[in-house]
PDB file of C-alpha atoms in Angstrom:
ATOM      1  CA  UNK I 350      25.314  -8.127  -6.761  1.00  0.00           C
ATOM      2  CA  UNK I 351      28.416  -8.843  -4.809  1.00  0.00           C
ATOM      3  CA  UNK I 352      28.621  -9.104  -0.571  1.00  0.00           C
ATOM      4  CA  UNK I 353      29.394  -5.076  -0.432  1.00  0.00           C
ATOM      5  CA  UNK I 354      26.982  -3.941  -2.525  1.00  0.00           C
ATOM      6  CA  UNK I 355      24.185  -6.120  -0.861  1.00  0.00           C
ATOM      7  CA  UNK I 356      25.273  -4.990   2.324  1.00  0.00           C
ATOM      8  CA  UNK I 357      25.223  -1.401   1.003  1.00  0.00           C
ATOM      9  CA  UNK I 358      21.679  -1.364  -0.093  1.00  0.00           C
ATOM     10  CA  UNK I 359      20.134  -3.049   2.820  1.00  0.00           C
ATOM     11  CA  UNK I 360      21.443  -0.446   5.309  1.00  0.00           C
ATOM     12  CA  UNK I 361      20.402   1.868   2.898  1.00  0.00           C
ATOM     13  CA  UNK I 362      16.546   0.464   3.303  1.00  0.00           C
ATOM     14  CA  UNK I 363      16.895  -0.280   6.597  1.00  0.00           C
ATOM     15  CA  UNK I 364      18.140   3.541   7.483  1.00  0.00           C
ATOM     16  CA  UNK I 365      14.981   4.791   5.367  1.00  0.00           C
ATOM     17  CA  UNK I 366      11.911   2.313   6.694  1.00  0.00           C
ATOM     18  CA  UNK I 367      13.397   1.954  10.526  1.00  0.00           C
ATOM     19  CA  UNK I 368      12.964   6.135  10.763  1.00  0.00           C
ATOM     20  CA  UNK I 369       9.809   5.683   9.129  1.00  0.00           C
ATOM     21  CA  UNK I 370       8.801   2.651  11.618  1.00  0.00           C
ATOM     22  CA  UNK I 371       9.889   4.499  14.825  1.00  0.00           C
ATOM     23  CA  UNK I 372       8.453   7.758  14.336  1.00  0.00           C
ATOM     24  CA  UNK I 373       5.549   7.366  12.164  1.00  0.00           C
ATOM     25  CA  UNK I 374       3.941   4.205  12.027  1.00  0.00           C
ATOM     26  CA  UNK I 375       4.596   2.342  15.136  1.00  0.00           C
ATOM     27  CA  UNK I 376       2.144   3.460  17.360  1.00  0.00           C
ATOM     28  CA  UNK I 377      -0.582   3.376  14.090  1.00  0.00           C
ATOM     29  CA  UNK I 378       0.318   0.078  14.067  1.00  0.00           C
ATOM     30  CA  UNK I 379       0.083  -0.494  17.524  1.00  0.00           C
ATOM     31  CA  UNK I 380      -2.927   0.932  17.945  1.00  0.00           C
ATOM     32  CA  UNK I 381      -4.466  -1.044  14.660  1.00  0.00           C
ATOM     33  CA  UNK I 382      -3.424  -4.476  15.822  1.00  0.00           C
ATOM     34  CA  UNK I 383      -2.686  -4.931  18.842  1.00  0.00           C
ATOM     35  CA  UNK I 384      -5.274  -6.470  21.255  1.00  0.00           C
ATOM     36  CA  UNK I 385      -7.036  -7.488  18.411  1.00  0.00           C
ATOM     37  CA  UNK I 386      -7.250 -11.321  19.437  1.00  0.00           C
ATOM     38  CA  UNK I 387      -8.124 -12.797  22.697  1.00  0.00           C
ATOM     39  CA  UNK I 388      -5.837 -15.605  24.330  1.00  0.00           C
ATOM     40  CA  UNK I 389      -7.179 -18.356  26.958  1.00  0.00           C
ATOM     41  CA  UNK I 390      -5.884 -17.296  30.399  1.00  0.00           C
ATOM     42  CA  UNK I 391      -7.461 -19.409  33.323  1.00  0.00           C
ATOM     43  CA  UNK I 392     -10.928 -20.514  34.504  1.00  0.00           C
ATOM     44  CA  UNK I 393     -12.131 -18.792  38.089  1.00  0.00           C
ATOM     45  CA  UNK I 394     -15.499 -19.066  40.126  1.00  0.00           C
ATOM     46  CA  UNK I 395     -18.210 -17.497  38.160  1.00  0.00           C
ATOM     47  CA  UNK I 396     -18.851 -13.882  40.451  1.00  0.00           C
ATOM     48  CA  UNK I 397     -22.042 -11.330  40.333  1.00  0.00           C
ATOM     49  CA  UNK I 398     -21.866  -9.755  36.890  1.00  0.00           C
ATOM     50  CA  UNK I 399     -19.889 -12.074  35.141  1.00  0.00           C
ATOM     51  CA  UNK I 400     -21.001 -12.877  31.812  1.00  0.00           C
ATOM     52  CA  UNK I 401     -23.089 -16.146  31.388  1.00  0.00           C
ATOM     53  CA  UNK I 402     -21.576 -16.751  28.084  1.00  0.00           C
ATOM     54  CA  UNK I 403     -18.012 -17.277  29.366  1.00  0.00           C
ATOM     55  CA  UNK I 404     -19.461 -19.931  31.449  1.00  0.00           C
ATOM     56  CA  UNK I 405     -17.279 -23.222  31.376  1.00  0.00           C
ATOM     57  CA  UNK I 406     -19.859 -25.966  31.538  1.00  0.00           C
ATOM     58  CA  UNK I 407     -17.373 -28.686  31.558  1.00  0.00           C
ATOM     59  CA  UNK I 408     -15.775 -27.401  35.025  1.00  0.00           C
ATOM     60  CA  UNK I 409     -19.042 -26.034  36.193  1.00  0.00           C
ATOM     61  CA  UNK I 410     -20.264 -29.462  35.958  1.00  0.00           C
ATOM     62  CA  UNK I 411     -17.254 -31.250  37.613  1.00  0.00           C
ATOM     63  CA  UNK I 412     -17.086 -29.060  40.314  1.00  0.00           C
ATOM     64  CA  UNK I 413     -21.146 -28.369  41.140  1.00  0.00           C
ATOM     65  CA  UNK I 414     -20.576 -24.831  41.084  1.00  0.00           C
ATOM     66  CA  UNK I 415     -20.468 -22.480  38.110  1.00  0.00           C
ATOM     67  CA  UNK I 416     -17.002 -20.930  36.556  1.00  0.00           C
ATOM     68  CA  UNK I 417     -15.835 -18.962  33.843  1.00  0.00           C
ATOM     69  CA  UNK I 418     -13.338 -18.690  31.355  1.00  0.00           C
ATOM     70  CA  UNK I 419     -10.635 -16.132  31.847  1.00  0.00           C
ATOM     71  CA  UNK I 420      -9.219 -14.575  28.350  1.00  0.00           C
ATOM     72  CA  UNK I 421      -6.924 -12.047  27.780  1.00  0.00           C
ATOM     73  CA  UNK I 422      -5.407  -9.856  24.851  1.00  0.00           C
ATOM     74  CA  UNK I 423      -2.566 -10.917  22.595  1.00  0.00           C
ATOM     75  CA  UNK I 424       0.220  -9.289  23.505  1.00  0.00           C
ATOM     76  CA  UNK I 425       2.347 -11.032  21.025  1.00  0.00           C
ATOM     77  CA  UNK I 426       1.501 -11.520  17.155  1.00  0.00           C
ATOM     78  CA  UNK I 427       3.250 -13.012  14.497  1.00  0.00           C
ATOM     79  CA  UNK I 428       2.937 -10.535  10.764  1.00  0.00           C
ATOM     80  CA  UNK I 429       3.774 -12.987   7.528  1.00  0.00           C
ATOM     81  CA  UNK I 430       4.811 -10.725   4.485  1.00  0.00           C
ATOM     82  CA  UNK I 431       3.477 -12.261   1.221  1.00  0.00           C
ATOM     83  CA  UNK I 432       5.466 -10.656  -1.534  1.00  0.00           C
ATOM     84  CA  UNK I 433       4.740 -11.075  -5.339  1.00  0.00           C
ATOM     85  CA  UNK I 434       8.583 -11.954  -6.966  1.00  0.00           C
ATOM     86  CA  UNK I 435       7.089 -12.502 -10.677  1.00  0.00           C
ATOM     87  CA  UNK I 436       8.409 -10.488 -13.640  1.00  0.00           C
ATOM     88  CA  UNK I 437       5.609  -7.585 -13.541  1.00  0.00           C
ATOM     89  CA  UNK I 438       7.387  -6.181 -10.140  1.00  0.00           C
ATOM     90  CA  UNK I 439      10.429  -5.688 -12.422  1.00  0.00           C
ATOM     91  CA  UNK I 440       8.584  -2.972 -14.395  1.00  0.00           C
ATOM     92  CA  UNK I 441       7.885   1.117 -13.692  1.00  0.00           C
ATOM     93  CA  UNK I 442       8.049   4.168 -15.959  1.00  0.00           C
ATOM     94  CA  UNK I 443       9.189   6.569 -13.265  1.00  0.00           C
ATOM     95  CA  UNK I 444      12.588   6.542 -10.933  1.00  0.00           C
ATOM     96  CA  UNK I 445      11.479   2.994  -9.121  1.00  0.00           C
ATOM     97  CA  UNK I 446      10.213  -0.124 -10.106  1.00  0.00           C
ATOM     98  CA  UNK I 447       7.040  -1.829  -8.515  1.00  0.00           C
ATOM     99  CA  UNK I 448       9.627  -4.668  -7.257  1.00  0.00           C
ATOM    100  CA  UNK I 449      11.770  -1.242  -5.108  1.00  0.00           C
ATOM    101  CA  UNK I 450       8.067   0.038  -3.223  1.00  0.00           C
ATOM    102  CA  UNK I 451       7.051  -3.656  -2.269  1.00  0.00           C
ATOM    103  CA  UNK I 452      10.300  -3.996  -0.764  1.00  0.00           C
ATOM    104  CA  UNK I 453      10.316  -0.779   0.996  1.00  0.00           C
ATOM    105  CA  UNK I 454       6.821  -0.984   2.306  1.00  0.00           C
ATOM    106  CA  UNK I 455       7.441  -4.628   3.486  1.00  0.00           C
ATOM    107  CA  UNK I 456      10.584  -3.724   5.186  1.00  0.00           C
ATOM    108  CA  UNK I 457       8.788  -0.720   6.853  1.00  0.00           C
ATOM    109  CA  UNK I 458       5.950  -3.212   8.053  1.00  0.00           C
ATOM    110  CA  UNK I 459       8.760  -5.240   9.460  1.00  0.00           C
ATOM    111  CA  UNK I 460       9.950  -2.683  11.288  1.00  0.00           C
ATOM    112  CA  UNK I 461       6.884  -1.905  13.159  1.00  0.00           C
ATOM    113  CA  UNK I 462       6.602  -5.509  14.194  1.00  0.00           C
ATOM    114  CA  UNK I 463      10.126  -5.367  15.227  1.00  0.00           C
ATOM    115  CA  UNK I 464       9.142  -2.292  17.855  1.00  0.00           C
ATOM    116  CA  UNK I 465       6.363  -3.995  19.213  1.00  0.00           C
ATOM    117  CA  UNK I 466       7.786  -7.344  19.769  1.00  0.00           C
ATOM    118  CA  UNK I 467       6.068  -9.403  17.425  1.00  0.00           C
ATOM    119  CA  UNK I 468       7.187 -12.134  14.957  1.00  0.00           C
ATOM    120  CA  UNK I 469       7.462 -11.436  11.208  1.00  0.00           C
ATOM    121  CA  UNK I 470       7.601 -14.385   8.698  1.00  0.00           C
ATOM    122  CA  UNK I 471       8.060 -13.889   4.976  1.00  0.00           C
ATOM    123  CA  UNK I 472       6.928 -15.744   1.974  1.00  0.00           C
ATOM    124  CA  UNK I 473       8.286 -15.004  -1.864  1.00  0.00           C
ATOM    125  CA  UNK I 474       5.919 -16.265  -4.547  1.00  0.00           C
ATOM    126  CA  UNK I 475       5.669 -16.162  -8.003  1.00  0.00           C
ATOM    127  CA  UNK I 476       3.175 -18.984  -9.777  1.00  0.00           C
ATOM    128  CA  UNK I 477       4.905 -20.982  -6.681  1.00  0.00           C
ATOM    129  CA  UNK I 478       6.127 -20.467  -3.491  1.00  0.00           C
ATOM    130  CA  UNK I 479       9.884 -19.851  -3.855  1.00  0.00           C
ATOM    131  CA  UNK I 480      10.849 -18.781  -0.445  1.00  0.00           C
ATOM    132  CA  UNK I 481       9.514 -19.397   2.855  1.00  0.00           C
ATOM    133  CA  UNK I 482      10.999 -17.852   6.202  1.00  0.00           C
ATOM    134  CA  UNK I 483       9.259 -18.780   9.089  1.00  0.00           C
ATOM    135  CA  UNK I 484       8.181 -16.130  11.705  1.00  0.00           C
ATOM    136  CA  UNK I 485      10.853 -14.772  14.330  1.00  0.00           C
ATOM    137  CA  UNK I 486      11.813 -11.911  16.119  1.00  0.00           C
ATOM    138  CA  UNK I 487      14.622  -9.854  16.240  1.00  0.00           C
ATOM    139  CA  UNK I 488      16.824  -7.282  13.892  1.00  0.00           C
ATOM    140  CA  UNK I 489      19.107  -9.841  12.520  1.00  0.00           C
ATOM    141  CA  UNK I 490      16.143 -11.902  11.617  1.00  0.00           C
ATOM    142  CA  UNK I 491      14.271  -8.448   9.828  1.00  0.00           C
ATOM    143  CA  UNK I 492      17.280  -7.544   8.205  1.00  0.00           C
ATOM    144  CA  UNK I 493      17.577 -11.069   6.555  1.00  0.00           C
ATOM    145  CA  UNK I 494      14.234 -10.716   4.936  1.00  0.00           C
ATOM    146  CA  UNK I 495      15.095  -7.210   3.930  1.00  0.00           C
ATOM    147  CA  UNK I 496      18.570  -8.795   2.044  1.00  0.00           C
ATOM    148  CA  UNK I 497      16.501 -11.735   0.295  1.00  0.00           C
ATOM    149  CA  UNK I 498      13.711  -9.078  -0.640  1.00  0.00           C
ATOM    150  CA  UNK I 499      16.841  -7.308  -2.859  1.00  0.00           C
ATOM    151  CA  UNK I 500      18.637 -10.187  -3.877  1.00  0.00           C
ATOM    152  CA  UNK I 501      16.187 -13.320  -4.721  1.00  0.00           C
ATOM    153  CA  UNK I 502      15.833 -14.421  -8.247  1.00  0.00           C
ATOM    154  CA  UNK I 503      12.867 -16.475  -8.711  1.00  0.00           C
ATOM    155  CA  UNK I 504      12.602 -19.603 -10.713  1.00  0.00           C
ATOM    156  CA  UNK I 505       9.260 -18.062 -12.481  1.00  0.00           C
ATOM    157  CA  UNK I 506       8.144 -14.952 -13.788  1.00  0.00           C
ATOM    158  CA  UNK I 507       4.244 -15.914 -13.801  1.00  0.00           C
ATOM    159  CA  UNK I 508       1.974 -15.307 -10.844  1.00  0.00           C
ATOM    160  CA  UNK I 509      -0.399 -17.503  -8.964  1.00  0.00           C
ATOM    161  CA  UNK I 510      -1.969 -15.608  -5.873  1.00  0.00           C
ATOM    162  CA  UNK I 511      -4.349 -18.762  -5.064  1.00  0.00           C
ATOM    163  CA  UNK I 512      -1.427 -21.295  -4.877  1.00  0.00           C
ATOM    164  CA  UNK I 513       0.364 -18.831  -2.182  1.00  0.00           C
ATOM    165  CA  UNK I 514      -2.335 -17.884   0.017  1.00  0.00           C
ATOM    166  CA  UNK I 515      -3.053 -22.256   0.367  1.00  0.00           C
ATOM    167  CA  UNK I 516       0.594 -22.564   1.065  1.00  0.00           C
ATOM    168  CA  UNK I 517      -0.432 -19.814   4.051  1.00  0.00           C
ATOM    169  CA  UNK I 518      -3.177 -21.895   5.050  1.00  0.00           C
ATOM    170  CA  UNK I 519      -0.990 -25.024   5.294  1.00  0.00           C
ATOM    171  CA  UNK I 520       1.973 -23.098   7.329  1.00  0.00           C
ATOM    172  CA  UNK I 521       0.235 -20.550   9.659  1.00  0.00           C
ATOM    173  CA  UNK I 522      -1.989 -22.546  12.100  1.00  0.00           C
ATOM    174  CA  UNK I 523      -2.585 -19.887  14.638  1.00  0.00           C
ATOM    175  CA  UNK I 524      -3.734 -16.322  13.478  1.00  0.00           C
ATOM    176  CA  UNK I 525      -1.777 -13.853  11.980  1.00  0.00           C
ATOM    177  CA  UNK I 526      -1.498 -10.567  10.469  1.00  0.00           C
ATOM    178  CA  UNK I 527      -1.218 -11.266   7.254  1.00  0.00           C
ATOM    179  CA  UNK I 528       0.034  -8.760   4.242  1.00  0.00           C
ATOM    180  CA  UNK I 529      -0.489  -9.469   0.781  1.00  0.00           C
ATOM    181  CA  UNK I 530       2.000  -6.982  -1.163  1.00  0.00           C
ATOM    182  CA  UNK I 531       1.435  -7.616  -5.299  1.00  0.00           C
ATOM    183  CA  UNK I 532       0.312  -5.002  -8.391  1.00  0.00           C
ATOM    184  CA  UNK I 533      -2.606  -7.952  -8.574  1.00  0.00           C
ATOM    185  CA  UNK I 534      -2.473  -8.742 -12.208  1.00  0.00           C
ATOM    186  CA  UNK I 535      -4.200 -12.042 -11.607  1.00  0.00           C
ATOM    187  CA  UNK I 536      -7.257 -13.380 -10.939  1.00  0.00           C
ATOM    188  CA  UNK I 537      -9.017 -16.901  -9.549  1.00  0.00           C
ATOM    189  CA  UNK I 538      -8.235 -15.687  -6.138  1.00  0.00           C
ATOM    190  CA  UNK I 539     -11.151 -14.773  -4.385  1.00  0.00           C
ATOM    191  CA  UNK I 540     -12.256 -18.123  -3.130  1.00  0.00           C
ATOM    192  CA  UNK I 541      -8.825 -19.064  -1.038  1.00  0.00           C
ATOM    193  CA  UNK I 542      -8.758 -15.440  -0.182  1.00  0.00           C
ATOM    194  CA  UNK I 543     -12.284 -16.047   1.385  1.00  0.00           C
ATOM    195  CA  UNK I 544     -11.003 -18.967   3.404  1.00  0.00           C
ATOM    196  CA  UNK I 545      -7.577 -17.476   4.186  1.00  0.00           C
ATOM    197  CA  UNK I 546      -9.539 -13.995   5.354  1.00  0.00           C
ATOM    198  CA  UNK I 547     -11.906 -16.025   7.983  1.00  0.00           C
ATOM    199  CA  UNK I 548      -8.697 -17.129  10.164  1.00  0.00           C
ATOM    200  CA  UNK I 549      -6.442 -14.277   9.257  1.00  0.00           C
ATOM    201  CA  UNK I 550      -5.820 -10.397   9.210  1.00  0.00           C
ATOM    202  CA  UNK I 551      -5.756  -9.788   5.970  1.00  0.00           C
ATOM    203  CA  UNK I 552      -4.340  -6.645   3.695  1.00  0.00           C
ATOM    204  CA  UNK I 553      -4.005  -6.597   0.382  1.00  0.00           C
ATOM    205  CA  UNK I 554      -1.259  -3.900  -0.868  1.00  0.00           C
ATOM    206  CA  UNK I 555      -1.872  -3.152  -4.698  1.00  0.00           C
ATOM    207  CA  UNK I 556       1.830  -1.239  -5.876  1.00  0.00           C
ATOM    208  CA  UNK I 557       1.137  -0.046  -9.789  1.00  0.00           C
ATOM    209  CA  UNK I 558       3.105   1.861 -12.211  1.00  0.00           C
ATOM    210  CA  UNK I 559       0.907   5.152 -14.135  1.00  0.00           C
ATOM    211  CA  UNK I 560       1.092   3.678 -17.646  1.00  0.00           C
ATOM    212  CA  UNK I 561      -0.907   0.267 -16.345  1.00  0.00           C
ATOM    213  CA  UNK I 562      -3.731   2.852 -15.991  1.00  0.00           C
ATOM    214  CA  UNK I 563      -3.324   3.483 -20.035  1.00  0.00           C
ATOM    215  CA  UNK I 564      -1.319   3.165 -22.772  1.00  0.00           C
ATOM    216  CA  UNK I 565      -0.266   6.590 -24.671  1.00  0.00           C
ATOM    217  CA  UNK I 566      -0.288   7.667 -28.152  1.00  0.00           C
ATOM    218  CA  UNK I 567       2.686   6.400 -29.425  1.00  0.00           C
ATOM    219  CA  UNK I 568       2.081   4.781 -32.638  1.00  0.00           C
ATOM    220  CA  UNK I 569       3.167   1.301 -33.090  1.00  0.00           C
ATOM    221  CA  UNK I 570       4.690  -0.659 -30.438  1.00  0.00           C
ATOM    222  CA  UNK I 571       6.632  -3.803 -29.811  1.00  0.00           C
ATOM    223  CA  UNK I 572       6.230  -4.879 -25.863  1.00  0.00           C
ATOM    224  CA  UNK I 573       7.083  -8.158 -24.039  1.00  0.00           C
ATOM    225  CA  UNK I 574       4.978  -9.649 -21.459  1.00  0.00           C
ATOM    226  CA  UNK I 575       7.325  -9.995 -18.804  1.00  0.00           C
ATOM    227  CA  UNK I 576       5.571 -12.797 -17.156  1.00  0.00           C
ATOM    228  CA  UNK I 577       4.917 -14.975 -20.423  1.00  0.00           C
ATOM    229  CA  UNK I 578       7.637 -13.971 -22.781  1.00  0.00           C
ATOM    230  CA  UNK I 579       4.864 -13.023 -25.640  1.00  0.00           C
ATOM    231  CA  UNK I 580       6.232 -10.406 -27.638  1.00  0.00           C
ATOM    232  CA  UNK I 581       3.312  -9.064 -30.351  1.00  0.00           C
ATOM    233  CA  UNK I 582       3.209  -5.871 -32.263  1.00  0.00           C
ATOM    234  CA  UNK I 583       0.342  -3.035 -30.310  1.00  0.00           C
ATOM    235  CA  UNK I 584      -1.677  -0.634 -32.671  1.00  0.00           C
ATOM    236  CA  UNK I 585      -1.468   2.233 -29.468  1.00  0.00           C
ATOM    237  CA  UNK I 586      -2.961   4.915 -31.987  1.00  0.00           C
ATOM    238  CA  UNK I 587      -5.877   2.830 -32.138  1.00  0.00           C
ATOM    239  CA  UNK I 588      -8.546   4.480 -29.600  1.00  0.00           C
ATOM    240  CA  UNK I 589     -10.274   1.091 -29.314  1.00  0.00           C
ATOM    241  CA  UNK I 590      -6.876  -0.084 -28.433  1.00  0.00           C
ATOM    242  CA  UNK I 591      -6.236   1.711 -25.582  1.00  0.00           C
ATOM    243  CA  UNK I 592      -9.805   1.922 -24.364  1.00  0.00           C
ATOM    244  CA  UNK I 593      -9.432  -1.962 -24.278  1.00  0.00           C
ATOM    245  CA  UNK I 594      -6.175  -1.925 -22.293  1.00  0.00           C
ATOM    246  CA  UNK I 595      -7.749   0.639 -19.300  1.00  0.00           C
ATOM    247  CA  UNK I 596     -10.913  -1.439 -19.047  1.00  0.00           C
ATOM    248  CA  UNK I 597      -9.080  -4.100 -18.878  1.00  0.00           C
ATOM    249  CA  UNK I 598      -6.916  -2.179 -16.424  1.00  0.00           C
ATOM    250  CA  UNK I 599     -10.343  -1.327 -14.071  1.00  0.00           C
ATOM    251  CA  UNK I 600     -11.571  -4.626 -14.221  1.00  0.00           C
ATOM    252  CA  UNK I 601      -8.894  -6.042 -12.510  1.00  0.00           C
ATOM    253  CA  UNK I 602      -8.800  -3.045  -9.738  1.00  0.00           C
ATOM    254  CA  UNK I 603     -12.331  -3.812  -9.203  1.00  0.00           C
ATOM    255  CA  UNK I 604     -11.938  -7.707  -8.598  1.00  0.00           C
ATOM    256  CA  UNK I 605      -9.303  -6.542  -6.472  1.00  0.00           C
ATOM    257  CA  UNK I 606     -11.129  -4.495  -4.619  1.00  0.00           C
ATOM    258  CA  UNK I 607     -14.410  -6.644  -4.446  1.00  0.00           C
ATOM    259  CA  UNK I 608     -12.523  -9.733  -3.470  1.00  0.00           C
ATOM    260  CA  UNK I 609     -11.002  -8.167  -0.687  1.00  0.00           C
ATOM    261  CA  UNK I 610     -13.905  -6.563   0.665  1.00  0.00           C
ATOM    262  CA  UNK I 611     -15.981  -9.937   0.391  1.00  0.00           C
ATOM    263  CA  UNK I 612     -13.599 -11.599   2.127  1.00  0.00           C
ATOM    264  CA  UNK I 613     -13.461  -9.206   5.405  1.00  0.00           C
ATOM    265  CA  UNK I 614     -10.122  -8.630   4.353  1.00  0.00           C
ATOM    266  CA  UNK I 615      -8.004  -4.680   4.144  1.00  0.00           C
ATOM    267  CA  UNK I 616      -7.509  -3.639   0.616  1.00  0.00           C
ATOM    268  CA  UNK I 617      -4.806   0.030  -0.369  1.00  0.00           C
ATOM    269  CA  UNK I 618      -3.376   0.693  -3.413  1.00  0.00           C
ATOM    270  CA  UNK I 619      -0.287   2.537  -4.455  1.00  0.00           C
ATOM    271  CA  UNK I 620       1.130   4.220  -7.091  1.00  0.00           C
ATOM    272  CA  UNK I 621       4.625   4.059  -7.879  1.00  0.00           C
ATOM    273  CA  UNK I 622       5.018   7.592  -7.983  1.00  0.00           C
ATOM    274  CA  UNK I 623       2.873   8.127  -4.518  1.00  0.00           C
ATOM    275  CA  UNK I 624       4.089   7.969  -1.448  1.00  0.00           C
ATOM    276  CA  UNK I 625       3.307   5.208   0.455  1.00  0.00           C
ATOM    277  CA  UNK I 626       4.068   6.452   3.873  1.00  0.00           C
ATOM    278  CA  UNK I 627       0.683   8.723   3.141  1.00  0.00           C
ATOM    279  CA  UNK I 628      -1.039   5.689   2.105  1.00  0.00           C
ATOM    280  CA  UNK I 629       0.074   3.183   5.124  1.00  0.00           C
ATOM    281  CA  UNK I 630      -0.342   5.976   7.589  1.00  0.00           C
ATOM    282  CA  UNK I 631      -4.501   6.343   6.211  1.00  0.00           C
ATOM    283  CA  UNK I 632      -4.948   2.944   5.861  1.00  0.00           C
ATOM    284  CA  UNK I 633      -3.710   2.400   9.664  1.00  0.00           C
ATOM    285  CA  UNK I 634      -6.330   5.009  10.631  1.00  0.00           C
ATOM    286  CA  UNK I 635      -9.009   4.156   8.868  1.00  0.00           C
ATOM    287  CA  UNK I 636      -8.544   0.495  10.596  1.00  0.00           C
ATOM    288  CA  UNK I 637      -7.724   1.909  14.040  1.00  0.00           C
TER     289      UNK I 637
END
């Protein structure tokens, strides 16, 4: 798309997720996230009442007289958007593609990081990192992410979840809130997810399109798989067919789900046709 038509479309999104951000979910995310971590201050003489636990031993001993350690919340945090580029986000049956709701959810996310202050990083992956931007602040720095969000072409269509959350692990040395925005057609995740989950704050954001549920009755069918290129020939009359297809469907919801949860880690998902803004603003609540 050319400079005017880029520009177009991110004023567009950034019109539609900043009024969302300002008036809806920036004190839910407030609320959910701030204060969360606790940040060395200074070490004092220990006083009646103090916890023994915060004891410093090391000053205590150099000084013959007990003191403690002094923490205090984080008032700053850095968010890193991890957003699936691979060919399945190019796909939906109703007025958006998967690819449109990622972007709009992680540009609303932004937002609310903007409003409190707080960095936001971004990182594009397919079966390989393609784009990193490291965390800043500020509205030019949001709206950048929001214009390579609408604009990047990745080198692969496939998807490798594992290989981005270690590239996370290798970037982000102090602790961040961490969102993982994908439909999750992949698997051989759970065991970086477990690592990357005991450091981070971690959300997984599942966006799907209705007819991943099932496939309908519509005779024979010739489909692509947008990530490999495999084009075969699908029987969907066949019931065995399609039962096939949605347990295959619910087994990868469920590893989803499981992985997440085993890993200490948020977990929503989304329908294209839902409205995320109900979604974000439960999930925030329930974590609140």
């Amino acid at each position: 798309m050319d400079t005017k038509e880029l520009l177009k479309k991110v004023r567009k999104i950034e019109i539609k997720t900043r009024r969302l951000s300002d008036h809806v979910f920036g004190g839910e995310y407030h609320s959910t996230f701030k204060g969360r971590g606790m940040t060395f201050s200074e070490v004092r003489q220990y006083q009646f009442g103090d916890d023994v636990r915060s004891i410093d031993w090391n000053v205590t001993a150099r000084y013959n007289e007990p003191f403690v350690k002094v923490f205090e919340e984080e008032r700053e945090l850095t968010m890193m958007l991890m957003v699936d580029v691979s060919g399945s986000e190019l796909f939906g049956t109703t007025n958006e593609f998967k690819k449109t709701i990622l972007t709009e959810i992680s540009a609303t996310l932004a937002f609310s990081a903007l409003q409190n202050n707080d960095k936001v990083g971004l990182i594009l992956f397919s079966d390989e990192v393609e784009l990193f931007i490291p965390p800043k602040k500020g509205k030019s720095h949001v709206l950048r992410i929001i214009r390579e969000l609408l604009e990047f072409h990745p080198k692969s269509n496939k998807t490798n979840i594992a290989e981005a959350l270690k590239f996370l692990t290798n970037v982000m040395k102090k602790k961040a809130i961490v969102f993982v925005l994908s439909d999750f057609i992949a698997e051989d995740y759970d065991t970086t997810l477990r690592i990357v989950g005991n450091k981070h704050d971690v959300t997984g954001i599942r966006v799907y399109d209705e007819k991943e549920e099932y496939i309908p009755n519509l005779g024979m069918l010739q489909v692509e798989d947008a990530e490999t290129g495999e084009v075969r020939l699908v029987n969907t009359h066949s019931k065995k067919v399609r039962h096939e297809y949605w347990k295959y469907h619910l087994e990868r919801v469920d590893y989803f789900n499981d992985t997440f949860a085993k890993s200490g880690s948020g977990a929503m998902s989304c329908r294209v046709d839902e409205s995320y803004v109900k979604k974000l603003l439960g999930y925030f609540k329930r974590r609140a």
